Short mmCIF file of C-alpha atoms in Angstrom, two decimals:
data_model
loop_
_atom_site.label_atom_id
_atom_site.label_comp_id
_atom_site.label_asym_id
_atom_site.label_seq_id
_atom_site.Cartn_x
_atom_site.Cartn_y
_atom_site.Cartn_z
CA MET A 1 -172.37 -62.85 -264.64
CA ALA A 2 -171.70 -63.88 -260.53
CA HIS A 3 -172.08 -60.98 -258.56
CA PHE A 4 -169.46 -60.16 -255.73
CA ASP A 5 -170.00 -58.17 -252.69
CA THR A 6 -167.13 -55.52 -253.14
CA SER A 7 -167.42 -53.66 -250.66
CA GLY A 8 -164.49 -55.17 -248.11
CA LEU A 9 -161.52 -55.23 -251.29
CA ALA A 10 -160.80 -51.67 -250.05
CA ASP A 11 -160.20 -52.34 -246.89
CA ALA A 12 -158.79 -55.67 -247.14
CA GLN A 13 -156.45 -54.30 -249.46
CA ALA A 14 -154.98 -52.43 -246.93
CA GLU A 15 -154.56 -54.16 -244.05
CA LEU A 16 -152.82 -56.05 -246.63
CA LEU A 17 -149.94 -53.49 -247.46
CA ALA A 18 -150.02 -52.38 -244.26
CA GLN A 19 -149.03 -55.66 -242.88
CA ASP A 20 -146.18 -55.89 -245.58
CA ILE A 21 -148.05 -58.48 -247.86
CA ASP A 22 -147.69 -57.61 -251.67
CA VAL A 23 -149.29 -60.78 -253.18
CA VAL A 24 -152.54 -62.59 -252.33
CA ARG A 25 -152.49 -66.43 -253.09
CA LEU A 26 -156.14 -67.63 -253.88
CA GLY A 27 -156.51 -70.84 -254.16
CA TYR A 28 -159.54 -73.27 -254.22
CA CYS A 29 -159.53 -76.51 -254.28
CA ASP A 30 -159.85 -79.30 -257.25
CA ILE A 31 -161.96 -82.85 -257.06
CA ILE A 32 -158.88 -84.49 -255.50
CA GLY A 33 -157.89 -81.96 -253.10
CA THR A 34 -155.05 -80.11 -254.45
CA ASP A 35 -154.94 -76.55 -253.77
CA ARG A 36 -155.29 -74.70 -257.34
CA GLY A 37 -154.93 -71.13 -257.70
CA ARG A 38 -153.01 -67.88 -258.70
CA ASP A 39 -150.80 -64.93 -257.72
CA VAL A 40 -152.15 -61.85 -257.25
CA LEU A 41 -150.17 -58.57 -256.77
CA VAL A 42 -151.76 -56.76 -253.51
CA ASN A 43 -151.77 -53.24 -255.07
CA ARG A 44 -154.36 -54.91 -257.95
CA PHE A 45 -155.82 -57.27 -255.84
CA GLY A 46 -159.24 -55.11 -255.82
CA ARG A 47 -159.74 -54.84 -259.21
CA THR A 48 -158.24 -58.18 -260.68
CA VAL A 49 -161.49 -60.16 -258.32
CA SER A 50 -163.60 -57.64 -258.68
CA SER A 51 -165.45 -59.54 -261.69
CA GLY A 52 -163.65 -63.24 -260.43
CA VAL A 53 -160.94 -64.45 -260.99
CA ALA A 54 -160.55 -67.25 -264.45
CA PHE A 55 -160.04 -70.46 -264.30
CA CYS A 56 -160.59 -73.65 -267.31
CA ARG A 57 -163.68 -75.32 -265.39
CA SER A 58 -161.69 -78.84 -266.79
CA VAL A 59 -159.33 -77.62 -264.08
CA TYR A 60 -161.89 -80.14 -262.34
CA GLY A 61 -161.05 -83.25 -265.06
CA THR A 62 -157.18 -82.38 -264.60
CA THR A 63 -154.90 -86.07 -263.44
CA PRO A 64 -151.79 -85.80 -261.47
CA GLY A 65 -150.32 -86.99 -264.50
CA GLY A 66 -151.92 -83.51 -266.90
CA ASP A 67 -154.31 -85.43 -268.58
CA VAL A 68 -157.64 -83.73 -269.20
CA VAL A 69 -161.19 -86.55 -268.67
CA ASP A 70 -163.59 -85.30 -270.62
CA ILE A 71 -166.08 -84.02 -267.83
CA ASN A 72 -169.64 -82.65 -268.83
CA GLY A 73 -169.49 -79.49 -269.71
CA GLY A 74 -165.59 -79.26 -269.94
CA LEU A 75 -163.47 -80.26 -273.09
CA SER A 76 -166.10 -81.20 -274.98
CA ASP A 77 -168.07 -78.08 -274.74
CA GLY A 78 -164.89 -76.14 -275.36
CA LEU A 79 -163.17 -75.81 -272.17
CA PRO A 80 -165.19 -72.84 -270.65
CA ASP A 81 -164.00 -70.81 -268.05
CA ILE A 82 -164.92 -70.81 -264.19
CA LEU A 83 -164.85 -67.68 -261.63
CA ALA A 84 -162.65 -67.84 -258.05
CA PHE A 85 -163.80 -65.27 -255.59
CA PRO A 86 -162.42 -64.24 -252.67
CA VAL A 87 -163.66 -65.44 -249.48
CA LEU A 88 -162.27 -62.36 -247.78
CA GLU A 89 -162.58 -63.86 -244.31
CA THR A 90 -159.85 -66.52 -245.05
CA LEU A 91 -157.05 -64.45 -246.11
CA GLN A 92 -154.01 -65.94 -243.97
CA ARG A 93 -150.99 -64.82 -243.64
CA VAL A 94 -147.83 -67.63 -244.55
CA PRO A 95 -145.62 -67.82 -242.31
CA TRP A 96 -142.67 -69.08 -244.16
CA GLU A 97 -143.80 -67.03 -247.68
CA PRO A 98 -142.64 -63.95 -246.54
CA GLY A 99 -145.09 -61.32 -247.72
CA VAL A 100 -147.44 -63.61 -248.96
CA ALA A 101 -151.27 -63.94 -247.60
CA HIS A 102 -153.77 -67.11 -248.84
CA CYS A 103 -157.44 -66.58 -249.60
CA ILE A 104 -159.66 -69.47 -250.33
CA ALA A 105 -162.01 -68.80 -253.25
CA ASP A 106 -165.35 -70.12 -253.86
CA VAL A 107 -165.94 -71.19 -257.43
CA PHE A 108 -168.97 -69.84 -259.72
CA ASN A 109 -170.62 -70.25 -263.19
CA PRO A 110 -170.12 -67.51 -264.93
CA ASP A 111 -173.77 -66.66 -265.04
CA GLY A 112 -173.69 -66.47 -261.11
CA SER A 113 -174.63 -70.19 -260.16
CA PRO A 114 -172.50 -71.64 -257.85
CA SER A 115 -170.02 -74.43 -259.28
CA GLU A 116 -171.44 -78.08 -258.25
CA GLU A 117 -168.06 -79.45 -259.11
CA SER A 118 -166.55 -77.55 -256.29
CA PRO A 119 -166.05 -79.67 -253.41
CA ARG A 120 -166.09 -76.61 -251.00
CA GLN A 121 -169.56 -76.10 -252.61
CA VAL A 122 -171.19 -79.96 -252.48
CA LEU A 123 -170.03 -79.07 -248.40
CA LYS A 124 -171.93 -75.94 -248.38
CA ARG A 125 -174.63 -77.65 -250.18
CA VAL A 126 -174.94 -80.45 -247.46
CA VAL A 127 -174.44 -77.90 -244.29
CA THR A 128 -177.24 -75.62 -245.62
CA GLN A 129 -179.65 -78.88 -245.50
CA PHE A 130 -178.54 -78.97 -241.88
CA ALA A 131 -179.41 -75.63 -241.32
CA GLN A 132 -183.24 -76.30 -242.55
CA LEU A 133 -183.40 -79.05 -239.83
CA GLY A 134 -182.05 -76.43 -237.03
CA MET A 135 -178.38 -78.66 -236.97
CA ARG A 136 -175.06 -77.38 -236.90
CA PRO A 137 -172.24 -80.01 -237.98
CA ILE A 138 -168.94 -79.80 -235.79
CA CYS A 139 -166.13 -81.52 -237.26
CA GLY A 140 -162.88 -82.39 -236.27
CA PRO A 141 -160.02 -83.66 -238.80
CA GLU A 142 -157.32 -85.82 -237.86
CA LEU A 143 -154.86 -86.39 -240.79
CA GLU A 144 -151.85 -89.02 -240.77
CA PHE A 145 -148.99 -88.43 -243.33
CA TYR A 146 -145.23 -89.50 -244.21
CA ILE A 147 -142.26 -87.42 -244.54
CA LEU A 148 -139.64 -89.18 -247.03
CA GLU A 149 -136.37 -88.11 -248.10
CA GLU A 150 -134.80 -88.33 -251.28
CA ASN A 151 -132.50 -91.89 -252.00
CA ASP A 152 -130.80 -93.51 -254.79
CA ARG A 153 -131.20 -97.13 -253.63
CA ALA A 154 -135.24 -96.84 -252.83
CA PRO A 155 -136.94 -98.24 -255.63
CA ASN A 156 -139.10 -95.32 -256.81
CA GLY A 157 -136.30 -92.35 -254.98
CA TRP A 158 -137.90 -91.88 -251.79
CA ALA A 159 -137.53 -93.76 -248.42
CA ARG A 160 -139.05 -93.12 -245.46
CA TYR A 161 -137.54 -89.68 -243.16
CA GLY A 162 -136.37 -91.07 -239.59
CA GLU A 163 -136.54 -94.97 -240.52
CA SER A 164 -136.89 -97.03 -237.41
CA THR A 165 -139.71 -99.26 -235.94
CA GLY A 166 -141.47 -98.79 -232.43
CA ASN A 167 -141.12 -95.04 -232.60
CA VAL A 168 -145.43 -94.91 -232.31
CA TYR A 169 -146.32 -91.88 -230.25
CA VAL A 170 -142.73 -90.36 -229.60
CA SER A 171 -141.28 -86.61 -229.48
CA GLY A 172 -138.15 -85.18 -230.35
CA LEU A 173 -135.14 -86.53 -232.18
CA ARG A 174 -135.75 -90.19 -231.80
CA GLY A 175 -137.99 -89.92 -234.66
CA ASP A 176 -137.91 -86.81 -235.50
CA PRO A 177 -134.17 -86.52 -235.83
CA GLU A 178 -134.28 -83.15 -238.23
CA ASN A 179 -136.94 -81.84 -236.40
CA VAL A 180 -139.22 -81.31 -239.43
CA LEU A 181 -142.48 -82.05 -237.13
CA LEU A 182 -141.47 -80.00 -235.16
CA SER A 183 -140.34 -77.14 -237.16
CA SER A 184 -143.56 -77.93 -238.87
CA LEU A 185 -145.72 -77.39 -236.07
CA ARG A 186 -144.80 -74.43 -235.04
CA GLN A 187 -145.22 -72.45 -238.28
CA LEU A 188 -148.54 -74.20 -239.04
CA GLY A 189 -149.10 -72.94 -235.34
CA GLU A 190 -148.52 -69.24 -237.14
CA TYR A 191 -151.14 -70.08 -239.61
CA GLY A 192 -154.59 -69.44 -238.55
CA ILE A 193 -155.56 -72.90 -239.00
CA GLU A 194 -155.85 -73.99 -235.18
CA VAL A 195 -152.88 -77.06 -235.15
CA VAL A 196 -152.94 -78.17 -231.61
CA ALA A 197 -150.67 -81.04 -231.28
CA ALA A 198 -147.99 -83.49 -233.10
CA ASN A 199 -146.21 -86.69 -232.78
CA HIS A 200 -144.86 -89.44 -234.52
CA GLU A 201 -147.63 -92.07 -235.64
CA PHE A 202 -147.16 -96.14 -235.83
CA SER A 203 -145.04 -96.45 -238.80
CA SER A 204 -141.52 -95.48 -239.67
CA GLY A 205 -141.91 -92.22 -241.24
CA GLN A 206 -145.55 -91.66 -240.65
CA PHE A 207 -146.70 -88.53 -238.64
CA GLU A 208 -149.97 -87.09 -237.35
CA ILE A 209 -150.67 -83.15 -236.52
CA ASN A 210 -154.23 -82.92 -235.19
CA LEU A 211 -156.78 -80.12 -235.72
CA TRP A 212 -158.94 -78.78 -233.18
CA HIS A 213 -162.71 -78.84 -233.86
CA SER A 214 -165.17 -76.55 -235.22
CA GLU A 215 -167.77 -75.66 -237.75
CA ALA A 216 -168.11 -78.39 -240.48
CA LEU A 217 -166.59 -75.55 -243.32
CA ASP A 218 -164.33 -74.07 -240.97
CA ALA A 219 -162.92 -77.46 -240.20
CA ALA A 220 -162.22 -78.85 -244.16
CA ASP A 221 -161.51 -75.42 -245.20
CA ARG A 222 -158.40 -75.50 -242.12
CA ALA A 223 -157.51 -79.10 -243.23
CA HIS A 224 -157.28 -78.54 -247.13
CA ARG A 225 -155.23 -75.60 -246.00
CA PHE A 226 -152.80 -77.84 -243.64
CA LYS A 227 -152.51 -80.93 -246.47
CA ALA A 228 -151.04 -78.40 -249.22
CA ALA A 229 -149.19 -76.43 -245.84
CA VAL A 230 -147.31 -79.85 -245.00
CA LYS A 231 -146.45 -80.55 -248.59
CA GLU A 232 -144.88 -77.06 -249.00
CA LEU A 233 -143.10 -77.21 -245.19
CA ALA A 234 -141.62 -80.64 -246.91
CA ARG A 235 -140.42 -79.20 -249.57
CA HIS A 236 -138.52 -76.19 -247.94
CA ARG A 237 -136.47 -79.69 -246.39
CA GLY A 238 -136.23 -80.67 -249.64
CA LYS A 239 -138.46 -83.65 -248.64
CA LEU A 240 -141.64 -85.14 -249.44
CA ALA A 241 -144.68 -85.17 -247.40
CA THR A 242 -147.58 -87.95 -248.56
CA PHE A 243 -150.69 -88.35 -247.32
CA MET A 244 -151.06 -91.11 -249.98
CA ALA A 245 -153.67 -94.12 -248.45
CA LYS A 246 -150.68 -96.65 -248.11
CA PRO A 247 -147.18 -95.81 -250.00
CA PHE A 248 -145.74 -98.66 -248.95
CA ASN A 249 -145.91 -102.66 -248.65
CA ASP A 250 -144.14 -103.37 -245.71
CA GLU A 251 -145.58 -100.57 -243.06
CA GLY A 252 -149.30 -99.05 -242.38
CA GLY A 253 -151.90 -97.21 -244.55
CA SER A 254 -152.13 -93.57 -243.41
CA GLY A 255 -155.84 -92.12 -241.78
CA PHE A 256 -158.42 -89.46 -242.32
CA HIS A 257 -160.77 -89.65 -238.86
CA ILE A 258 -163.03 -87.40 -238.36
CA HIS A 259 -164.76 -86.40 -235.72
CA PHE A 260 -168.60 -85.06 -235.88
CA SER A 261 -170.96 -84.07 -233.68
CA MET A 262 -174.16 -82.37 -234.20
CA TRP A 263 -175.60 -78.63 -232.16
CA SER A 264 -178.64 -77.00 -232.28
CA ASP A 265 -178.94 -73.56 -233.25
CA ASP A 266 -178.92 -72.34 -229.56
CA ASP A 267 -175.81 -74.30 -228.82
CA ARG A 268 -177.22 -77.58 -227.16
CA PRO A 269 -175.19 -80.82 -228.08
CA LEU A 270 -177.60 -82.76 -229.84
CA PHE A 271 -175.70 -86.29 -229.54
CA ASP A 272 -175.86 -86.45 -226.02
CA ASP A 273 -178.51 -87.89 -223.39
CA PRO A 274 -177.54 -88.54 -220.47
CA SER A 275 -181.08 -90.92 -219.72
CA SER A 276 -180.19 -93.38 -221.96
CA ALA A 277 -178.33 -96.39 -221.66
CA ASP A 278 -174.60 -96.04 -223.86
CA GLY A 279 -175.25 -91.93 -223.15
CA LEU A 280 -176.23 -90.91 -226.74
CA SER A 281 -179.28 -89.15 -228.08
CA ASP A 282 -181.80 -90.91 -230.51
CA CYS A 283 -180.44 -88.33 -232.98
CA ALA A 284 -176.98 -89.56 -232.12
CA HIS A 285 -178.17 -93.30 -232.85
CA TRP A 286 -180.03 -91.96 -235.81
CA ALA A 287 -176.53 -90.31 -237.37
CA ILE A 288 -175.01 -93.50 -236.80
CA GLY A 289 -177.59 -94.91 -238.32
CA GLY A 290 -177.28 -93.23 -241.58
CA VAL A 291 -173.57 -93.72 -241.76
CA LEU A 292 -173.62 -97.76 -241.65
CA ALA A 293 -176.49 -97.36 -244.57
CA HIS A 294 -174.51 -95.56 -247.21
CA ALA A 295 -170.86 -96.59 -246.01
CA PRO A 296 -170.96 -98.15 -249.62
CA ALA A 297 -171.75 -95.07 -250.92
CA LEU A 298 -169.28 -93.09 -248.64
CA ALA A 299 -166.37 -94.98 -249.13
CA ALA A 300 -166.06 -93.55 -252.37
CA LEU A 301 -165.21 -90.26 -251.28
CA ALA A 302 -163.64 -91.32 -248.34
CA ASN A 303 -161.69 -93.48 -249.54
CA PRO A 304 -161.42 -92.24 -253.49
CA THR A 305 -158.26 -94.26 -254.82
CA ILE A 306 -157.19 -96.93 -256.41
CA ASN A 307 -154.76 -97.21 -253.77
CA SER A 308 -157.42 -96.37 -250.92
CA TYR A 309 -158.27 -100.17 -250.65
CA LYS A 310 -155.03 -101.46 -250.18
CA ARG A 311 -154.88 -100.18 -246.64
CA PHE A 312 -158.01 -101.84 -245.37
CA GLY A 313 -158.44 -105.59 -244.48
CA PRO A 314 -158.33 -107.51 -241.07
CA ASP A 315 -155.68 -106.36 -238.35
CA THR A 316 -155.12 -103.69 -240.22
CA LEU A 317 -156.22 -100.46 -237.73
CA ALA A 318 -158.47 -99.08 -240.68
CA PRO A 319 -161.90 -100.63 -240.95
CA TRP A 320 -162.45 -103.51 -243.08
CA LEU A 321 -166.58 -104.28 -242.00
CA ILE A 322 -169.83 -101.66 -241.23
CA ASP A 323 -170.18 -101.60 -238.07
CA TRP A 324 -170.01 -99.28 -234.75
CA GLY A 325 -169.20 -99.53 -230.93
CA LEU A 326 -168.39 -98.04 -228.24
CA ASP A 327 -165.00 -97.01 -227.58
CA ASN A 328 -163.88 -99.69 -230.25
CA ARG A 329 -160.94 -98.61 -232.53
CA SER A 330 -161.50 -102.06 -234.82
CA ALA A 331 -164.86 -100.55 -235.63
CA MET A 332 -165.30 -98.07 -239.00
CA VAL A 333 -167.92 -95.86 -236.88
CA ARG A 334 -166.05 -95.53 -233.00
CA ILE A 335 -168.04 -93.49 -230.17
CA PRO A 336 -165.05 -92.06 -228.12
CA PRO A 337 -165.95 -92.71 -224.24
CA GLU A 338 -166.53 -88.55 -223.27
CA ARG A 339 -169.87 -87.46 -223.20
CA GLY A 340 -171.80 -83.96 -222.87
CA GLY A 341 -171.04 -81.15 -225.09
CA ALA A 342 -167.91 -83.75 -226.44
CA SER A 343 -170.56 -86.59 -227.36
CA ARG A 344 -169.40 -87.46 -231.05
CA LEU A 345 -168.63 -90.34 -233.52
CA GLU A 346 -165.65 -90.83 -234.78
CA LEU A 347 -165.98 -91.64 -238.87
CA ARG A 348 -162.42 -94.28 -239.36
CA LEU A 349 -162.99 -95.02 -242.89
CA GLY A 350 -160.73 -92.65 -244.75
CA ASP A 351 -157.74 -92.27 -245.25
CA ALA A 352 -155.32 -89.12 -246.10
CA SER A 353 -155.74 -89.11 -249.54
CA ALA A 354 -159.22 -88.13 -249.13
CA ASN A 355 -160.49 -84.80 -250.26
CA PRO A 356 -160.97 -82.83 -246.99
CA TYR A 357 -164.55 -81.15 -248.48
CA LEU A 358 -165.30 -84.37 -250.26
CA ALA A 359 -165.03 -86.71 -247.00
CA THR A 360 -167.01 -84.50 -244.65
CA ALA A 361 -169.95 -83.68 -247.19
CA ALA A 362 -170.13 -87.76 -247.35
CA LEU A 363 -170.03 -87.80 -243.80
CA LEU A 364 -172.74 -85.41 -243.00
CA ALA A 365 -174.85 -86.59 -246.10
CA ALA A 366 -175.34 -89.69 -245.06
CA ALA A 367 -175.66 -88.65 -241.16
CA TYR A 368 -178.04 -86.18 -242.67
CA LEU A 369 -180.10 -88.92 -244.14
CA GLY A 370 -180.05 -91.18 -240.74
CA VAL A 371 -181.29 -88.30 -239.42
CA ARG A 372 -184.20 -87.23 -241.80
CA ASP A 373 -184.58 -91.29 -242.12
CA ARG A 374 -184.81 -92.05 -238.22
CA ILE A 375 -182.49 -95.20 -239.37
CA GLU A 376 -181.20 -97.32 -236.37
CA PRO A 377 -177.86 -98.22 -236.71
CA GLY A 378 -178.17 -101.47 -234.92
CA ALA A 379 -175.93 -103.38 -231.55
CA PRO A 380 -172.46 -101.92 -231.40
CA LEU A 381 -169.38 -103.97 -232.22
CA VAL A 382 -168.79 -106.26 -228.63
CA GLY A 383 -164.67 -107.09 -228.76
CA TYR A 384 -162.17 -107.04 -231.33
CA GLY A 385 -164.09 -106.66 -235.02
CA TYR A 386 -162.58 -108.21 -238.44
CA ASP A 387 -165.17 -110.55 -238.02
CA PRO A 388 -166.93 -111.00 -241.78
CA GLU A 389 -169.73 -112.97 -240.45
CA ARG A 390 -170.72 -109.99 -237.87
CA SER A 391 -170.95 -107.04 -240.13
CA PRO A 392 -171.16 -106.40 -243.88
CA MET A 393 -167.91 -105.67 -246.33
CA LEU A 394 -166.65 -102.00 -246.83
CA PRO A 395 -166.02 -102.02 -250.54
CA THR A 396 -162.83 -103.90 -251.90
CA HIS A 397 -161.76 -101.95 -254.78
CA LEU A 398 -162.34 -98.30 -255.64
CA ASP A 399 -164.76 -99.49 -258.62
CA GLU A 400 -167.33 -101.39 -255.95
CA ALA A 401 -167.45 -98.28 -254.61
CA LEU A 402 -167.87 -95.82 -257.19
CA ASP A 403 -171.01 -98.07 -257.69
CA ALA A 404 -172.21 -97.83 -254.70
CA LEU A 405 -172.57 -94.02 -254.80
CA GLU A 406 -173.37 -94.26 -258.34
CA THR A 407 -176.67 -96.38 -256.90
CA ASP A 408 -177.21 -94.29 -253.75
CA THR A 409 -179.87 -91.87 -255.18
CA GLN A 410 -179.96 -90.49 -251.59
CA MET A 411 -176.78 -89.42 -251.32
CA ARG A 412 -176.75 -88.54 -255.26
CA GLU A 413 -179.41 -86.10 -253.91
CA VAL A 414 -177.87 -84.72 -251.15
CA LEU A 415 -174.45 -84.18 -252.57
CA GLY A 416 -175.90 -82.37 -256.28
CA ASP A 417 -176.31 -85.38 -258.67
CA THR A 418 -174.30 -83.10 -261.18
CA PHE A 419 -171.24 -83.51 -258.85
CA VAL A 420 -171.39 -86.95 -258.30
CA GLN A 421 -171.89 -87.38 -261.99
CA THR A 422 -168.22 -85.27 -262.36
CA PHE A 423 -166.77 -87.50 -259.91
CA LEU A 424 -167.75 -91.16 -260.99
CA THR A 425 -166.22 -90.25 -265.05
CA TYR A 426 -163.15 -88.67 -263.25
CA LYS A 427 -162.70 -91.62 -261.49
CA ARG A 428 -163.88 -94.23 -264.06
CA ASP A 429 -161.00 -93.09 -265.38
CA GLU A 430 -158.49 -93.40 -263.35
CA ILE A 431 -159.45 -97.04 -262.82
CA ARG A 432 -159.60 -97.23 -266.60
CA ARG A 433 -155.73 -96.03 -266.76
CA PHE A 434 -154.85 -98.04 -264.10
CA ARG A 435 -155.81 -101.15 -265.89
CA SER A 436 -153.76 -100.88 -268.95
CA PHE A 437 -150.81 -100.25 -267.17
CA ILE A 438 -147.74 -102.55 -266.47
CA THR A 439 -147.03 -102.35 -262.84
CA ASP A 440 -143.65 -103.05 -261.35
CA TRP A 441 -145.83 -106.48 -259.65
CA GLU A 442 -146.27 -107.97 -262.50
CA PHE A 443 -142.87 -107.42 -263.99
CA THR A 444 -141.11 -108.71 -260.99
CA GLU A 445 -143.85 -111.51 -260.83
CA TYR A 446 -143.62 -113.22 -264.87
CA THR A 447 -140.98 -111.80 -266.80
CA TYR A 448 -138.41 -114.07 -265.70
CA HIS A 449 -140.12 -117.69 -265.28
CA LEU A 450 -143.10 -116.72 -268.54
#
């Protein structure tokens, strides 16, 4: 049986009641990044969660359409349980839900071992390996998303909110005519997830809200909560927020950029070296080298859907090639110009559909391997990228990225082989279902002339 330290439950329950909170939403992240959970009455909270809250393990094999993929230890094994235990330090009042607090859960098997399919446990596993090197990874997530509104004339029933061109980096009613973004920013600011700023992004109806940097697990916790909250706040307005990588043919995709640095146990920035030509340390160069070396496998987790690969291409402001550059936004890995404690790399590979825990874990795993194996990154990109004669190309389809992950034995070892096998099984089922589905493009292309 999984063991849980119950010593803090009584105090947590009393504090919640003192804040007039009567429900705790106990939530955890599934494979695709959806917050799964259960609402627990506070006056029954201690006894309900002390032995774990049971969920069917096949939640990790449940598709967006509600089908159940037969992952290892799931359907064929009789749909056994996993147990969710609250991480009490993550209890947070939900500003837009009176009387409700959210609490992130860690997930375990009934024998007490961590659930290796749990994205949060995957990230914790990678962070632990950095700790063995005396290093602390720091991450700052940047997520873009679209807000949509119902429209009977739109092909899928949803049109872009505030449709207008040229509104990149604007604020106010010009790009946000109903103050949806402004209202969301204010409420998210009271949610304890360290949002700091917001703006209209490049495409119509596309927005970005920035999150402050912190230690990797906390950053991923906040990014996960952020995505769920943005979607929930849009629902309150009768709208739909989507983090789909590329929802429209005529507009750009949504990115999930991660700023990443490493610090020592005694709080020294490990990516900074004023004596080097570019101001970066050997450790920074090795981390970049690892990210480049393992980029095809990394893409499987940073770009986890079939739709993800429609965001890539020349002149898209999304990376297309495996390269790095100094303050160069056309590179896959950009090195921002700040140095000192702000020395960092920015991975621009990921798209907004990525699971924050898994995208972060994949980035850290690749960087860890780079540091461990002292992988040099080669010369940085100079000038505008997208020239395939200068750098190798990233995977162009999800199945290519999955094959790369499957064959990258070093990444599999760092991330955990059980998790990787579950992820591959789940995602290959997604490809199988897509290939048998008749798309609107096929109907439009073929019906009239053929």
